[in-house]
Amino acid sequence: MKRNFESIKRLVIKVGTSTLILPNGKINLESIDGLAFVISTLMNRGVDVILVSSGAMGFGLNVLDKDKRPKEIDQQQAISSVGQVAMMSLYTQMFNHYRTTVSQVLLTRDVVEYPESLRNVTNSIESLLKMRIVPIINENDAISVDEMDHQTKFGDNDRLSAVVAGFTQADLLIMLSDIDGLYDKNPNIYDDAVLRSYVPEITEEIWQSAGGAGSKFGTGGMRSKIKSAQMMFDVGGQMILMNGKDPRQMLKALSGEPIGTYFASEVTRDDNH
Ligand code: ADP
């Protein structure tokens, strides 16, 4: 499937802790600079870009000089709330370098479930983009607790990014991960795993390749990425899953180079209009 992103007007980029924080707990300045460069470049070209960024916990551990995430939820929340400020402060500096202004939007699940608050947040994001300001979105960790709390929590930022792409009517979601894309089986277990370049629909085989239905262990977060791809298909959007280690590769991917895994149905939102 030929990739052509020339008509993309609005893009959500999801970045995870593995891209922002080095294995030794230090901040990955190179990748954050790359993100700021790519997003600023795209904004200057007239594309709307929304960044969904995890990393508050990683930044918080870094600021407080702790090497392990505490078990207690209230402590995790406290550390994330320290880290969120540190992360936004660094984003502000890095984006400033490229003359781009950023803003922070913190969401909880109930915000998108109630029509009034959903309308409010949608309006805020629209206004920011009109002003050519990049909304940087994260879950409000001081309020949302663990993944079992369905009242307040989205589950994870893979899901949050697809939800955001849905209500902002983004054409494309780029998901940056610690892996090059979706393989036909877990490449951390199987040496002969093959990268899939194009996925036209989420079949049972695709679910199986990410660990199999109902599997809880050893699957990494690939199932939640596939779920996000399904959510993008459901709204007529597309998704690219690619490695976040060099965010500048996103510009190549957007110029049509076969980087990562491209999730798009044969009939996309563009063809419908
Ligand atoms: P990130 O936090 O960077 O978003 P995740 O850990 O959530 O990454 O998900 C990526 C991981 O999913 C990979 O590192 C890999 O261990 C695992 N995985 C399981 N099955 C597959 C597959 N079929 N293709 C690629 N990765 C897979």
XYZ file of C-alpha atoms and ligand atoms in Angstrom:
300
model
C 0.000 0.000 0.000
C 1.487 3.297 -1.105
C 1.728 5.805 1.706
C 0.692 9.328 0.922
C 0.284 11.785 3.763
C 0.084 14.980 1.725
C -3.546 15.540 2.663
C -2.967 15.102 6.415
C -4.209 18.212 8.216
C -4.198 17.073 11.799
C -1.900 14.648 13.521
C -1.665 13.197 17.035
C 1.754 11.965 18.153
C 1.986 9.660 21.165
C 5.297 9.386 22.930
C 6.065 7.005 25.794
C 8.495 6.934 28.658
C 10.862 4.635 26.750
C 11.472 7.465 24.253
C 11.822 10.250 26.828
C 13.904 8.579 29.535
C 17.172 6.688 29.042
C 17.572 3.227 30.604
C 19.772 4.797 33.328
C 16.924 7.113 34.391
C 18.405 10.258 32.827
C 16.421 12.427 30.427
C 16.823 11.603 26.718
C 17.576 15.133 25.520
C 18.261 14.014 21.957
C 14.834 12.509 21.471
C 13.006 15.395 23.164
C 14.895 17.826 20.944
C 13.959 15.677 17.923
C 10.298 15.776 18.916
C 10.378 19.566 19.311
C 12.080 19.916 15.912
C 9.674 17.649 14.030
C 6.531 19.046 15.630
C 7.668 22.649 15.060
C 8.522 21.840 11.429
C 5.083 20.337 10.851
C 3.288 23.211 12.598
C 5.214 25.656 10.395
C 4.017 23.738 7.339
C 0.447 24.306 8.512
C -0.248 20.830 9.926
C -2.005 20.780 13.321
C -0.036 18.656 15.768
C -1.187 17.429 19.182
C 1.330 15.654 21.398
C 0.205 13.022 23.902
C 3.109 12.522 26.248
C 3.672 10.087 29.099
C 6.820 10.420 31.151
C 5.671 12.285 34.273
C 6.706 9.409 36.540
C 10.101 9.078 34.832
C 10.772 12.798 35.130
C 9.594 12.784 38.761
C 11.948 9.929 39.680
C 14.721 11.842 37.932
C 14.025 15.111 39.781
C 13.749 13.385 43.153
C 16.795 11.238 42.469
C 14.960 7.960 43.026
C 15.799 4.910 40.987
C 12.631 2.887 41.639
C 8.978 3.651 41.190
C 7.292 3.289 44.638
C 4.572 0.652 45.101
C 2.129 2.931 46.915
C -0.283 4.637 44.546
C -0.407 7.919 46.472
C 3.390 8.144 46.256
C 3.330 7.376 42.538
C 0.835 10.188 42.097
C 2.950 12.604 44.126
C 6.056 11.775 42.089
C 4.156 12.107 38.794
C 2.886 15.504 39.806
C 6.482 16.663 40.406
C 7.542 15.086 37.111
C 4.742 16.585 35.036
C 6.026 20.091 35.835
C 9.621 19.132 35.078
C 8.609 17.512 31.804
C 6.553 20.503 30.672
C 9.341 22.846 31.654
C 11.783 20.967 29.431
C 9.279 20.769 26.562
C 8.761 24.539 26.861
C 12.505 25.158 26.608
C 13.103 22.726 23.750
C 10.147 23.994 21.715
C 11.184 27.606 22.411
C 14.404 26.869 20.596
C 12.303 26.263 17.465
C 10.067 29.295 18.182
C 7.071 27.147 19.063
C 4.769 27.702 22.019
C 3.367 24.707 23.892
C 0.509 24.283 26.340
C -0.520 21.640 28.837
C -3.854 19.825 28.856
C -4.380 17.229 31.591
C -7.303 14.851 31.130
C -9.201 12.330 33.179
C -11.562 9.818 31.688
C -14.696 11.510 32.994
C -13.762 14.645 31.020
C -14.354 12.862 27.735
C -17.391 10.956 29.002
C -19.424 14.059 29.862
C -20.530 15.976 26.763
C -20.090 19.378 28.383
C -16.514 18.878 29.567
C -15.680 17.117 26.291
C -16.973 20.135 24.392
C -14.930 22.450 26.617
C -11.689 20.567 26.119
C -12.329 20.228 22.369
C -12.861 23.998 22.132
C -9.666 24.670 24.097
C -7.635 22.438 21.796
C -9.171 24.028 18.688
C -8.317 27.515 19.990
C -4.758 26.508 20.821
C -4.213 25.065 17.347
C -5.694 28.150 15.723
C -3.136 30.176 17.688
C -0.461 27.728 16.382
C 0.230 26.469 19.905
C 0.968 22.773 20.425
C -1.304 21.127 23.014
C 0.688 18.617 25.075
C -1.763 16.188 26.634
C -1.308 13.728 29.464
C -3.517 11.922 31.886
C -3.904 13.807 35.152
C -2.035 11.316 37.315
C -2.748 13.112 40.595
C -6.440 12.295 40.069
C -6.503 9.108 38.004
C -5.424 6.057 39.931
C -4.368 2.577 38.826
C -5.528 0.770 35.743
C -8.344 -0.986 37.609
C -10.023 2.312 38.348
C -12.396 2.576 35.439
C -14.037 5.689 36.829
C -11.162 8.039 36.244
C -8.479 6.233 34.262
C -8.173 5.841 30.481
C -6.083 2.701 30.906
C -2.923 3.968 29.312
C -1.709 6.694 27.011
C -1.955 4.447 23.928
C -5.687 4.499 24.451
C -5.720 8.147 25.503
C -3.963 9.114 22.254
C -6.573 7.282 20.150
C -9.382 8.897 22.165
C -7.806 12.325 21.587
C -7.362 11.592 17.867
C -11.044 10.624 17.787
C -12.551 13.700 19.393
C -10.179 16.137 17.660
C -10.892 14.403 14.316
C -7.217 13.851 13.564
C -6.438 12.065 10.287
C -3.423 10.245 11.619
C -2.005 8.915 14.885
C 1.751 8.345 15.077
C 2.610 6.075 17.940
C 6.249 6.126 18.971
C 7.342 2.956 20.728
C 10.488 1.124 21.821
C 10.141 -1.185 18.827
C 10.236 -0.683 15.026
C 6.598 -1.633 14.487
C 4.273 -4.622 14.667
C 5.968 -7.952 13.934
C 4.209 -11.195 13.005
C 5.247 -12.454 16.469
C 7.003 -10.980 19.490
C 10.531 -10.124 18.244
C 11.872 -10.145 21.784
C 11.113 -13.867 21.925
C 11.436 -14.986 18.274
C 14.547 -14.167 16.230
C 12.747 -14.858 12.947
C 9.908 -12.380 13.603
C 9.105 -10.284 10.520
C 8.052 -6.624 10.620
C 4.657 -5.955 9.043
C 4.803 -2.858 6.875
C 1.083 -2.559 6.236
C -1.983 -3.684 8.190
C -5.316 -3.064 6.389
C -7.538 -4.405 9.183
C -7.297 -5.806 12.694
C -7.879 -9.518 12.242
C -7.689 -12.310 14.799
C -4.218 -13.078 13.396
C -3.085 -9.529 14.245
C -4.349 -9.907 17.811
C -2.591 -13.273 18.061
C 0.708 -11.787 16.903
C 0.624 -9.485 19.907
C 0.287 -12.287 22.397
C -3.075 -13.859 21.662
C -6.568 -13.172 22.927
C -6.801 -13.038 26.695
C -3.063 -13.308 27.141
C -1.877 -11.170 30.007
C 1.814 -11.908 30.225
C 4.791 -11.400 27.952
C 2.906 -9.281 25.479
C 4.440 -5.913 26.283
C 2.050 -3.137 25.437
C 1.461 -4.268 21.865
C -2.171 -5.215 22.440
C -3.064 -1.732 23.603
C -1.413 -0.348 20.453
C -3.520 -2.648 18.301
C -6.595 -1.551 20.211
C -5.673 2.055 19.403
C -5.246 1.134 15.726
C -8.733 -0.406 15.823
C -10.103 2.817 17.340
C -8.472 4.787 14.502
C -9.993 2.434 11.913
C -13.393 2.934 13.594
C -13.262 6.688 12.996
C -11.834 6.402 9.478
C -8.329 7.440 10.553
C -4.911 5.894 10.127
C -1.993 5.020 12.396
C 1.763 4.597 12.060
C 3.524 2.587 14.760
C 7.264 3.282 14.671
C 10.370 3.447 16.807
C 10.733 6.599 18.901
C 14.501 6.398 19.298
C 14.980 8.958 16.517
C 11.828 11.124 16.322
C 13.261 12.925 13.256
C 12.411 9.748 11.321
C 8.793 10.911 11.545
C 9.475 13.455 8.792
C 10.718 10.639 6.545
C 7.715 8.506 7.446
C 5.415 11.409 6.585
C 7.097 11.842 3.232
C 5.973 8.302 2.431
C 9.031 6.209 3.302
C 8.092 2.710 4.468
C 9.044 3.196 8.111
C 7.286 1.272 10.889
C 3.870 -0.333 10.483
C 1.173 1.537 8.617
C -2.401 0.813 9.740
C -4.935 2.028 7.182
C -8.005 0.460 5.669
C -8.328 0.367 1.897
C -11.020 3.033 2.248
C -9.853 5.800 4.571
C -11.610 8.923 5.819
C -10.018 10.896 2.988
C -11.557 8.747 0.277
C -14.946 9.071 1.949
C -15.024 12.825 1.653
P 6.285 1.510 24.689
O 6.212 1.660 26.167
O 7.581 1.957 24.093
O 5.112 2.095 24.001
P 5.383 -1.246 24.989
O 6.226 -2.001 25.947
O 4.068 -0.740 25.461
O 6.259 -0.064 24.377
O 5.108 -2.138 23.686
C 6.152 -2.565 22.845
C 6.572 -4.003 23.172
O 5.561 -4.955 22.772
C 7.784 -4.459 22.428
O 8.988 -4.010 22.985
C 7.666 -6.002 22.498
O 8.317 -6.473 23.650
C 6.180 -6.254 22.697
N 5.562 -7.054 21.625
C 4.757 -8.139 21.794
N 4.350 -8.656 20.630
C 4.881 -7.870 19.653
C 4.801 -7.871 18.213
N 4.093 -8.783 17.532
N 5.468 -6.899 17.536
C 6.180 -5.950 18.185
N 6.288 -5.900 19.550
C 5.655 -6.850 20.292
